[in-house]
Amino acid sequence: MARYLALRVLQAVWVLWAAFSISFVVLYLLPADPVSIAADGGGAGTPVDKAAVAELQSRYGLDRPLWDQYWTALGNAVRGDLGLSIATGRPVTEAIGDAVPSTLELASLALLFATVGGVALAFAATYTRRPWLRNLLTALPPLGVSVPTFWTGLVLLQLFSFRWHLAPAFGGEGLRGTVLPALTLAIPIGAVIAQVLAAGLETTWRQPFTEVALAKGASRWWVQRRHVARLASVPAFTIAGVLVGNLLAGSVVVETVFARSGVGRLTQISVLAQDIPVVQGIVLLTSLVFVAVNLAVDLLYPLLDPRIVVRGGRGAHESAEAEDLAEEVLVRA
């Protein structure tokens, strides 16, 4: 186990380094100059003072060779210093820290909605014995995945804000102002959970132990709740990292549609301004969350299915079936 954890930590460090390096190269290959954009006031069209641009480039070290900028930025990032925002001059850690609470509130509520809705839909689809109802319920997850997030947000705004006046349209705070954005973000996430979990439930129901339990007099609901659900949840946990990525990516669209402050909104503004330090800080934060969630999921596998054994020597799992099932469902989606 110790060797397995050490290998996973090394993999996490590799992912963080790769994310930082790729984002650094991509941002510096963009044709526009972030300092010129900042000196122009974000594109106001006013004449740019060349002396002011040169002074800003020297202040942020952008006049040095690219490799020198890279090693300096990487060394500062290792020490926890992400630099200063080119657009605002604020420390990057401070700007991201101010945006995280709003996005964390939105993502937590969205994950709650997605989990409850997706699990309920999957259980209902596999528990019912009426073919027409089963077909109807199993058709909902693909629809939820395929509908664009911004379109869902606009429809919810039209119904609940403009027509029924039940929720604020833009910039809402508190629970009342977070429900609509969270619901918009939860629909595609819940659809993936429902699709993967339903496939896992159907596969587990075909195992011999379910017939034995039913033959001993156990009810169908008891077998599904006590035995089937636990094993069927393994494929759903397998895609937890993908779901976290979808939450963070979806927050960009949702926070833009609902005019909410947060990491997503900060990402949009920083990308448009080519604010390299801020964008790299957000990339590192996203990568860190991704690797932390995947490591936690790997450690939870043996608790869900005793057949899964973490091998410290190889750092692998004895459960290819769960991963294959999750990949198959994602391909179908």
mmCIF file of C-alpha atoms in Angstrom:
data_model
loop_
_atom_site.group_PDB
_atom_site.id
_atom_site.type_symbol
_atom_site.label_atom_id
_atom_site.label_comp_id
_atom_site.label_asym_id
_atom_site.label_seq_id
_atom_site.Cartn_x
_atom_site.Cartn_y
_atom_site.Cartn_z
ATOM 1 C CA MET A 1 0.000 0.000 0.000
ATOM 2 C CA ALA A 2 2.832 2.425 0.856
ATOM 3 C CA ARG A 3 4.489 1.852 -2.506
ATOM 4 C CA TYR A 4 1.152 2.281 -4.266
ATOM 5 C CA LEU A 5 0.546 5.631 -2.539
ATOM 6 C CA ALA A 6 4.069 6.771 -3.394
ATOM 7 C CA LEU A 7 3.506 5.927 -7.057
ATOM 8 C CA ARG A 8 0.193 7.777 -7.096
ATOM 9 C CA VAL A 9 1.778 10.846 -5.512
ATOM 10 C CA LEU A 10 4.473 10.799 -8.195
ATOM 11 C CA GLN A 11 1.768 10.522 -10.842
ATOM 12 C CA ALA A 12 -0.020 13.502 -9.284
ATOM 13 C CA VAL A 13 3.192 15.561 -9.399
ATOM 14 C CA TRP A 14 3.643 14.554 -13.039
ATOM 15 C CA VAL A 15 0.086 15.646 -13.908
ATOM 16 C CA LEU A 16 0.551 19.009 -12.170
ATOM 17 C CA TRP A 17 3.844 19.634 -13.953
ATOM 18 C CA ALA A 18 2.376 18.661 -17.336
ATOM 19 C CA ALA A 19 -0.664 20.896 -16.810
ATOM 20 C CA PHE A 20 1.547 23.841 -15.860
ATOM 21 C CA SER A 21 3.942 23.323 -18.769
ATOM 22 C CA ILE A 22 1.287 22.826 -21.435
ATOM 23 C CA SER A 23 -0.722 25.844 -20.300
ATOM 24 C CA PHE A 24 2.471 27.942 -20.221
ATOM 25 C CA VAL A 25 3.408 27.021 -23.793
ATOM 26 C CA VAL A 26 -0.124 27.422 -25.177
ATOM 27 C CA LEU A 27 -0.658 30.831 -23.575
ATOM 28 C CA TYR A 28 2.690 32.177 -24.757
ATOM 29 C CA LEU A 29 2.033 30.968 -28.314
ATOM 30 C CA LEU A 30 -1.078 33.135 -28.590
ATOM 31 C CA PRO A 31 -0.502 36.011 -31.025
ATOM 32 C CA ALA A 32 -1.821 38.858 -28.828
ATOM 33 C CA ASP A 33 0.285 40.539 -26.141
ATOM 34 C CA PRO A 34 -1.274 40.466 -22.640
ATOM 35 C CA VAL A 35 0.657 43.562 -21.581
ATOM 36 C CA SER A 36 -0.657 45.535 -24.561
ATOM 37 C CA ILE A 37 -4.186 44.387 -23.712
ATOM 38 C CA ALA A 38 -3.755 45.500 -20.098
ATOM 39 C CA ALA A 39 -2.225 48.841 -21.139
ATOM 40 C CA ASP A 40 -5.114 49.386 -23.557
ATOM 41 C CA GLY A 41 -7.616 48.983 -20.734
ATOM 42 C CA GLY A 42 -8.943 45.665 -22.030
ATOM 43 C CA GLY A 43 -9.445 46.826 -25.593
ATOM 44 C CA ALA A 44 -10.772 50.354 -25.114
ATOM 45 C CA GLY A 45 -9.130 51.482 -28.336
ATOM 46 C CA THR A 46 -6.974 54.197 -26.760
ATOM 47 C CA PRO A 47 -3.403 54.735 -28.018
ATOM 48 C CA VAL A 48 -0.906 52.523 -26.187
ATOM 49 C CA ASP A 49 2.194 54.159 -24.752
ATOM 50 C CA LYS A 50 5.185 52.076 -25.856
ATOM 51 C CA ALA A 51 7.170 53.177 -22.813
ATOM 52 C CA ALA A 52 4.375 51.986 -20.508
ATOM 53 C CA VAL A 53 4.256 48.639 -22.335
ATOM 54 C CA ALA A 54 8.022 48.215 -21.991
ATOM 55 C CA GLU A 55 7.825 49.063 -18.287
ATOM 56 C CA LEU A 56 5.054 46.501 -17.713
ATOM 57 C CA GLN A 57 6.942 43.827 -19.657
ATOM 58 C CA SER A 58 9.994 44.423 -17.504
ATOM 59 C CA ARG A 59 7.902 44.356 -14.303
ATOM 60 C CA TYR A 60 6.370 40.969 -15.133
ATOM 61 C CA GLY A 61 9.573 39.565 -16.648
ATOM 62 C CA LEU A 62 8.061 39.182 -20.111
ATOM 63 C CA ASP A 63 11.099 40.771 -21.763
ATOM 64 C CA ARG A 64 13.312 37.851 -20.766
ATOM 65 C CA PRO A 65 13.869 34.677 -22.846
ATOM 66 C CA LEU A 66 11.005 32.176 -22.789
ATOM 67 C CA TRP A 67 12.945 29.416 -21.008
ATOM 68 C CA ASP A 68 14.043 31.866 -18.328
ATOM 69 C CA GLN A 69 10.411 32.894 -17.791
ATOM 70 C CA TYR A 70 9.364 29.236 -17.621
ATOM 71 C CA TRP A 71 11.899 28.154 -15.000
ATOM 72 C CA THR A 72 11.243 31.239 -12.904
ATOM 73 C CA ALA A 73 7.465 30.702 -13.014
ATOM 74 C CA LEU A 74 7.838 26.980 -12.249
ATOM 75 C CA GLY A 75 10.133 27.613 -9.290
ATOM 76 C CA ASN A 76 7.770 30.242 -7.878
ATOM 77 C CA ALA A 77 4.782 27.909 -8.349
ATOM 78 C CA VAL A 78 6.544 25.142 -6.387
ATOM 79 C CA ARG A 79 6.943 27.607 -3.518
ATOM 80 C CA GLY A 80 3.269 28.572 -3.739
ATOM 81 C CA ASP A 81 3.851 31.930 -5.428
ATOM 82 C CA LEU A 82 1.755 32.145 -8.609
ATOM 83 C CA GLY A 83 2.783 35.705 -9.363
ATOM 84 C CA LEU A 84 0.707 38.810 -10.050
ATOM 85 C CA SER A 85 -2.221 39.266 -12.393
ATOM 86 C CA ILE A 86 -1.205 41.206 -15.496
ATOM 87 C CA ALA A 87 -4.696 42.675 -15.860
ATOM 88 C CA THR A 88 -5.267 43.807 -12.267
ATOM 89 C CA GLY A 89 -1.903 43.631 -10.499
ATOM 90 C CA ARG A 90 -3.387 41.520 -7.671
ATOM 91 C CA PRO A 91 -1.666 38.361 -6.412
ATOM 92 C CA VAL A 92 -3.012 35.368 -8.305
ATOM 93 C CA THR A 93 -3.595 33.355 -5.119
ATOM 94 C CA GLU A 94 -5.695 36.199 -3.739
ATOM 95 C CA ALA A 95 -7.782 36.511 -6.920
ATOM 96 C CA ILE A 96 -8.428 32.756 -7.060
ATOM 97 C CA GLY A 97 -9.082 32.591 -3.320
ATOM 98 C CA ASP A 98 -11.804 35.226 -3.617
ATOM 99 C CA ALA A 99 -13.456 33.300 -6.479
ATOM 100 C CA VAL A 100 -13.297 29.792 -4.986
ATOM 101 C CA PRO A 101 -16.057 30.096 -2.297
ATOM 102 C CA SER A 102 -18.761 31.035 -4.828
ATOM 103 C CA THR A 103 -17.805 28.228 -7.215
ATOM 104 C CA LEU A 104 -17.480 25.751 -4.335
ATOM 105 C CA GLU A 105 -21.004 26.609 -3.197
ATOM 106 C CA LEU A 106 -22.321 26.205 -6.746
ATOM 107 C CA ALA A 107 -20.454 22.940 -7.411
ATOM 108 C CA SER A 108 -21.454 21.400 -4.057
ATOM 109 C CA LEU A 109 -25.138 22.087 -4.583
ATOM 110 C CA ALA A 110 -24.931 20.906 -8.196
ATOM 111 C CA LEU A 111 -23.206 17.688 -7.127
ATOM 112 C CA LEU A 112 -25.919 17.099 -4.522
ATOM 113 C CA PHE A 113 -28.671 17.586 -7.100
ATOM 114 C CA ALA A 114 -26.843 15.413 -9.638
ATOM 115 C CA THR A 115 -26.185 12.576 -7.195
ATOM 116 C CA VAL A 116 -29.704 12.452 -5.782
ATOM 117 C CA GLY A 117 -31.362 12.788 -9.183
ATOM 118 C CA GLY A 118 -29.029 10.394 -10.986
ATOM 119 C CA VAL A 119 -29.235 7.681 -8.320
ATOM 120 C CA ALA A 120 -33.020 7.974 -8.085
ATOM 121 C CA LEU A 121 -33.397 7.764 -11.869
ATOM 122 C CA ALA A 122 -31.073 4.754 -12.140
ATOM 123 C CA PHE A 123 -32.833 2.897 -9.319
ATOM 124 C CA ALA A 124 -36.274 3.615 -10.784
ATOM 125 C CA ALA A 125 -35.220 2.518 -14.274
ATOM 126 C CA THR A 126 -33.821 -0.825 -13.090
ATOM 127 C CA TYR A 127 -36.369 -1.531 -10.357
ATOM 128 C CA THR A 128 -39.551 -1.129 -12.390
ATOM 129 C CA ARG A 129 -40.890 -4.132 -14.305
ATOM 130 C CA ARG A 130 -43.002 -2.120 -16.746
ATOM 131 C CA PRO A 131 -41.197 -2.055 -20.115
ATOM 132 C CA TRP A 132 -42.643 1.273 -21.288
ATOM 133 C CA LEU A 133 -41.616 3.029 -18.075
ATOM 134 C CA ARG A 134 -38.162 1.444 -18.144
ATOM 135 C CA ASN A 135 -37.636 2.584 -21.752
ATOM 136 C CA LEU A 136 -38.800 6.104 -20.874
ATOM 137 C CA LEU A 137 -36.509 6.424 -17.861
ATOM 138 C CA THR A 138 -33.468 4.975 -19.641
ATOM 139 C CA ALA A 139 -33.954 7.463 -22.494
ATOM 140 C CA LEU A 140 -33.658 10.480 -20.170
ATOM 141 C CA PRO A 141 -29.890 10.294 -19.374
ATOM 142 C CA PRO A 142 -28.741 10.478 -23.036
ATOM 143 C CA LEU A 143 -31.046 13.460 -23.494
ATOM 144 C CA GLY A 144 -29.575 15.190 -20.439
ATOM 145 C CA VAL A 145 -26.026 14.651 -21.695
ATOM 146 C CA SER A 146 -26.730 15.870 -25.230
ATOM 147 C CA VAL A 147 -28.551 19.123 -24.373
ATOM 148 C CA PRO A 148 -26.088 22.089 -24.233
ATOM 149 C CA THR A 149 -25.614 23.567 -20.773
ATOM 150 C CA PHE A 150 -26.114 27.160 -21.893
ATOM 151 C CA TRP A 151 -29.446 26.234 -23.536
ATOM 152 C CA THR A 152 -30.638 24.566 -20.323
ATOM 153 C CA GLY A 153 -29.664 27.667 -18.355
ATOM 154 C CA LEU A 154 -31.528 29.971 -20.725
ATOM 155 C CA VAL A 155 -34.676 27.819 -20.545
ATOM 156 C CA LEU A 156 -34.585 27.777 -16.733
ATOM 157 C CA LEU A 157 -34.072 31.538 -16.698
ATOM 158 C CA GLN A 158 -37.041 32.058 -18.991
ATOM 159 C CA LEU A 159 -39.342 29.862 -16.898
ATOM 160 C CA PHE A 160 -38.326 30.427 -13.271
ATOM 161 C CA SER A 161 -37.006 34.003 -13.445
ATOM 162 C CA PHE A 162 -38.798 35.909 -16.191
ATOM 163 C CA ARG A 163 -42.150 34.105 -16.255
ATOM 164 C CA TRP A 164 -42.753 32.799 -12.733
ATOM 165 C CA HIS A 165 -40.387 35.164 -10.821
ATOM 166 C CA LEU A 166 -39.294 32.418 -8.436
ATOM 167 C CA ALA A 167 -35.548 33.069 -8.601
ATOM 168 C CA PRO A 168 -33.285 36.015 -9.447
ATOM 169 C CA ALA A 169 -32.158 36.101 -13.051
ATOM 170 C CA PHE A 170 -28.577 37.324 -12.704
ATOM 171 C CA GLY A 171 -25.981 37.676 -9.977
ATOM 172 C CA GLY A 172 -28.109 36.052 -7.278
ATOM 173 C CA GLU A 173 -26.547 35.147 -3.946
ATOM 174 C CA GLY A 174 -27.508 32.704 -1.210
ATOM 175 C CA LEU A 175 -29.526 29.549 -1.690
ATOM 176 C CA ARG A 176 -32.285 31.223 -3.716
ATOM 177 C CA GLY A 177 -29.787 32.651 -6.181
ATOM 178 C CA THR A 178 -27.783 29.422 -6.459
ATOM 179 C CA VAL A 179 -30.550 26.890 -7.123
ATOM 180 C CA LEU A 180 -31.022 27.654 -10.829
ATOM 181 C CA PRO A 181 -27.293 27.709 -11.703
ATOM 182 C CA ALA A 182 -26.744 24.533 -9.667
ATOM 183 C CA LEU A 183 -29.652 22.798 -11.379
ATOM 184 C CA THR A 184 -28.296 23.829 -14.787
ATOM 185 C CA LEU A 185 -24.894 22.405 -13.913
ATOM 186 C CA ALA A 186 -26.371 19.269 -12.315
ATOM 187 C CA ILE A 187 -28.454 18.042 -15.271
ATOM 188 C CA PRO A 188 -25.582 16.730 -17.473
ATOM 189 C CA ILE A 189 -23.657 15.446 -14.436
ATOM 190 C CA GLY A 190 -26.714 13.639 -13.065
ATOM 191 C CA ALA A 191 -27.382 12.169 -16.515
ATOM 192 C CA VAL A 192 -23.910 10.597 -16.602
ATOM 193 C CA ILE A 193 -24.331 9.232 -13.070
ATOM 194 C CA ALA A 194 -27.722 7.756 -13.962
ATOM 195 C CA GLN A 195 -26.433 6.192 -17.171
ATOM 196 C CA VAL A 196 -23.377 4.571 -15.607
ATOM 197 C CA LEU A 197 -25.182 3.467 -12.447
ATOM 198 C CA ALA A 198 -28.128 2.017 -14.399
ATOM 199 C CA ALA A 199 -25.742 -0.018 -16.554
ATOM 200 C CA GLY A 200 -23.966 -1.226 -13.417
ATOM 201 C CA LEU A 201 -27.246 -2.192 -11.755
ATOM 202 C CA GLU A 202 -28.399 -4.159 -14.792
ATOM 203 C CA THR A 203 -25.066 -5.990 -14.999
ATOM 204 C CA THR A 204 -25.072 -6.799 -11.283
ATOM 205 C CA TRP A 205 -28.651 -8.046 -11.393
ATOM 206 C CA ARG A 206 -27.516 -10.710 -13.865
ATOM 207 C CA GLN A 207 -25.024 -12.132 -11.353
ATOM 208 C CA PRO A 208 -25.864 -15.539 -9.806
ATOM 209 C CA PHE A 209 -25.907 -14.284 -6.207
ATOM 210 C CA THR A 210 -29.030 -12.188 -6.879
ATOM 211 C CA GLU A 211 -30.993 -15.309 -7.866
ATOM 212 C CA VAL A 212 -29.776 -17.070 -4.732
ATOM 213 C CA ALA A 213 -30.884 -14.163 -2.527
ATOM 214 C CA LEU A 214 -34.308 -14.028 -4.192
ATOM 215 C CA ALA A 215 -34.659 -17.801 -3.875
ATOM 216 C CA LYS A 216 -34.060 -17.524 -0.120
ATOM 217 C CA GLY A 217 -37.086 -15.256 0.163
ATOM 218 C CA ALA A 218 -35.470 -11.807 0.075
ATOM 219 C CA SER A 219 -37.499 -9.064 -1.582
ATOM 220 C CA ARG A 220 -36.351 -7.489 -4.815
ATOM 221 C CA TRP A 221 -35.946 -4.076 -3.127
ATOM 222 C CA TRP A 222 -33.894 -5.565 -0.258
ATOM 223 C CA VAL A 223 -31.526 -7.319 -2.682
ATOM 224 C CA GLN A 224 -31.091 -4.169 -4.745
ATOM 225 C CA ARG A 225 -30.483 -1.959 -1.718
ATOM 226 C CA ARG A 226 -28.194 -4.290 0.297
ATOM 227 C CA HIS A 227 -26.222 -6.116 -2.385
ATOM 228 C CA VAL A 228 -26.722 -4.867 -5.923
ATOM 229 C CA ALA A 229 -26.338 -1.136 -5.264
ATOM 230 C CA ARG A 230 -22.996 -1.475 -3.491
ATOM 231 C CA LEU A 231 -21.330 -3.408 -6.283
ATOM 232 C CA ALA A 232 -22.997 -1.411 -9.054
ATOM 233 C CA SER A 233 -21.676 1.870 -7.660
ATOM 234 C CA VAL A 234 -18.062 0.952 -8.484
ATOM 235 C CA PRO A 235 -18.300 2.014 -12.173
ATOM 236 C CA ALA A 236 -19.904 5.290 -11.088
ATOM 237 C CA PHE A 237 -16.962 5.986 -8.779
ATOM 238 C CA THR A 238 -14.606 5.169 -11.642
ATOM 239 C CA ILE A 239 -15.745 8.259 -13.550
ATOM 240 C CA ALA A 240 -15.622 10.559 -10.504
ATOM 241 C CA GLY A 241 -12.625 12.394 -11.922
ATOM 242 C CA VAL A 242 -14.482 13.001 -15.182
ATOM 243 C CA LEU A 243 -17.478 14.356 -13.255
ATOM 244 C CA VAL A 244 -15.279 16.764 -11.290
ATOM 245 C CA GLY A 245 -13.789 17.990 -14.561
ATOM 246 C CA ASN A 246 -17.277 18.496 -15.975
ATOM 247 C CA LEU A 247 -18.276 20.489 -12.897
ATOM 248 C CA LEU A 248 -15.310 22.825 -13.230
ATOM 249 C CA ALA A 249 -15.684 23.174 -17.000
ATOM 250 C CA GLY A 250 -19.434 23.683 -16.741
ATOM 251 C CA SER A 251 -19.002 26.418 -14.154
ATOM 252 C CA VAL A 252 -17.456 28.631 -16.857
ATOM 253 C CA VAL A 253 -20.653 28.495 -18.919
ATOM 254 C CA VAL A 254 -23.060 28.582 -15.982
ATOM 255 C CA GLU A 255 -21.409 31.495 -14.190
ATOM 256 C CA THR A 256 -21.344 33.406 -17.475
ATOM 257 C CA VAL A 257 -25.020 32.768 -18.239
ATOM 258 C CA PHE A 258 -26.152 33.698 -14.720
ATOM 259 C CA ALA A 259 -23.566 36.510 -14.284
ATOM 260 C CA ARG A 260 -22.158 34.925 -11.118
ATOM 261 C CA SER A 261 -18.709 35.582 -9.732
ATOM 262 C CA GLY A 262 -16.496 32.555 -9.313
ATOM 263 C CA VAL A 263 -13.647 30.551 -10.773
ATOM 264 C CA GLY A 264 -15.518 29.990 -14.035
ATOM 265 C CA ARG A 265 -16.171 33.684 -14.525
ATOM 266 C CA LEU A 266 -12.571 34.484 -13.571
ATOM 267 C CA THR A 267 -11.369 31.925 -16.131
ATOM 268 C CA GLN A 268 -13.392 33.535 -18.907
ATOM 269 C CA ILE A 269 -12.148 37.036 -18.087
ATOM 270 C CA SER A 270 -8.534 35.901 -17.738
ATOM 271 C CA VAL A 271 -8.538 33.968 -21.021
ATOM 272 C CA LEU A 272 -9.971 36.937 -22.910
ATOM 273 C CA ALA A 273 -7.313 39.207 -21.377
ATOM 274 C CA GLN A 274 -4.623 36.516 -21.818
ATOM 275 C CA ASP A 275 -3.780 36.961 -18.148
ATOM 276 C CA ILE A 276 -1.193 34.172 -18.129
ATOM 277 C CA PRO A 277 -0.478 33.942 -14.361
ATOM 278 C CA VAL A 278 -4.187 33.746 -13.459
ATOM 279 C CA VAL A 279 -4.978 31.148 -16.120
ATOM 280 C CA GLN A 280 -2.042 29.015 -15.013
ATOM 281 C CA GLY A 281 -3.156 29.284 -11.397
ATOM 282 C CA ILE A 282 -6.645 28.086 -12.335
ATOM 283 C CA VAL A 283 -5.167 25.216 -14.372
ATOM 284 C CA LEU A 284 -3.059 24.146 -11.391
ATOM 285 C CA LEU A 285 -6.066 24.339 -9.067
ATOM 286 C CA THR A 286 -8.170 22.244 -11.434
ATOM 287 C CA SER A 287 -5.396 19.662 -11.833
ATOM 288 C CA LEU A 288 -4.895 19.456 -8.080
ATOM 289 C CA VAL A 289 -8.608 18.826 -7.486
ATOM 290 C CA PHE A 290 -8.636 16.221 -10.261
ATOM 291 C CA VAL A 291 -5.719 14.169 -8.922
ATOM 292 C CA ALA A 292 -6.966 14.438 -5.316
ATOM 293 C CA VAL A 293 -10.413 13.123 -6.250
ATOM 294 C CA ASN A 294 -8.984 10.253 -8.292
ATOM 295 C CA LEU A 295 -6.650 9.254 -5.468
ATOM 296 C CA ALA A 296 -9.545 9.286 -2.986
ATOM 297 C CA VAL A 297 -11.630 7.151 -5.355
ATOM 298 C CA ASP A 298 -8.830 4.606 -5.726
ATOM 299 C CA LEU A 299 -8.586 4.277 -1.950
ATOM 300 C CA LEU A 300 -12.361 3.817 -1.620
ATOM 301 C CA TYR A 301 -12.542 0.976 -4.145
ATOM 302 C CA PRO A 302 -11.828 -1.865 -1.666
ATOM 303 C CA LEU A 303 -14.509 -0.556 0.708
ATOM 304 C CA LEU A 304 -17.158 -0.796 -2.020
ATOM 305 C CA ASP A 305 -16.116 -4.142 -3.473
ATOM 306 C CA PRO A 306 -13.977 -6.555 -1.397
ATOM 307 C CA ARG A 307 -12.956 -8.298 -4.623
ATOM 308 C CA ILE A 308 -10.888 -5.236 -5.533
ATOM 309 C CA VAL A 309 -7.373 -5.426 -4.124
ATOM 310 C CA VAL A 310 -4.873 -2.593 -4.297
ATOM 311 C CA ARG A 311 -1.515 -4.102 -5.161
ATOM 312 C CA GLY A 312 1.304 -1.999 -3.777
ATOM 313 C CA GLY A 313 3.866 -3.570 -6.046
ATOM 314 C CA ARG A 314 2.108 -2.782 -9.298
ATOM 315 C CA GLY A 315 -0.260 0.001 -8.239
ATOM 316 C CA ALA A 316 -3.143 -1.658 -10.088
ATOM 317 C CA HIS A 317 -6.647 -2.877 -9.318
ATOM 318 C CA GLU A 318 -8.126 -6.321 -9.783
ATOM 319 C CA SER A 319 -11.311 -4.908 -11.301
ATOM 320 C CA ALA A 320 -11.050 -4.346 -15.034
ATOM 321 C CA GLU A 321 -14.755 -5.129 -15.375
ATOM 322 C CA ALA A 322 -15.836 -1.960 -13.568
ATOM 323 C CA GLU A 323 -13.539 0.270 -15.597
ATOM 324 C CA ASP A 324 -14.573 -1.362 -18.893
ATOM 325 C CA LEU A 325 -18.239 -0.853 -18.034
ATOM 326 C CA ALA A 326 -17.714 2.825 -17.236
ATOM 327 C CA GLU A 327 -15.756 3.383 -20.443
ATOM 328 C CA GLU A 328 -18.442 1.614 -22.486
ATOM 329 C CA VAL A 329 -21.187 3.816 -21.060
ATOM 330 C CA LEU A 330 -19.174 6.982 -21.637
ATOM 331 C CA VAL A 331 -18.591 5.984 -25.265
ATOM 332 C CA ARG A 332 -22.322 5.456 -25.722
ATOM 333 C CA ALA A 333 -23.003 8.873 -24.178
#
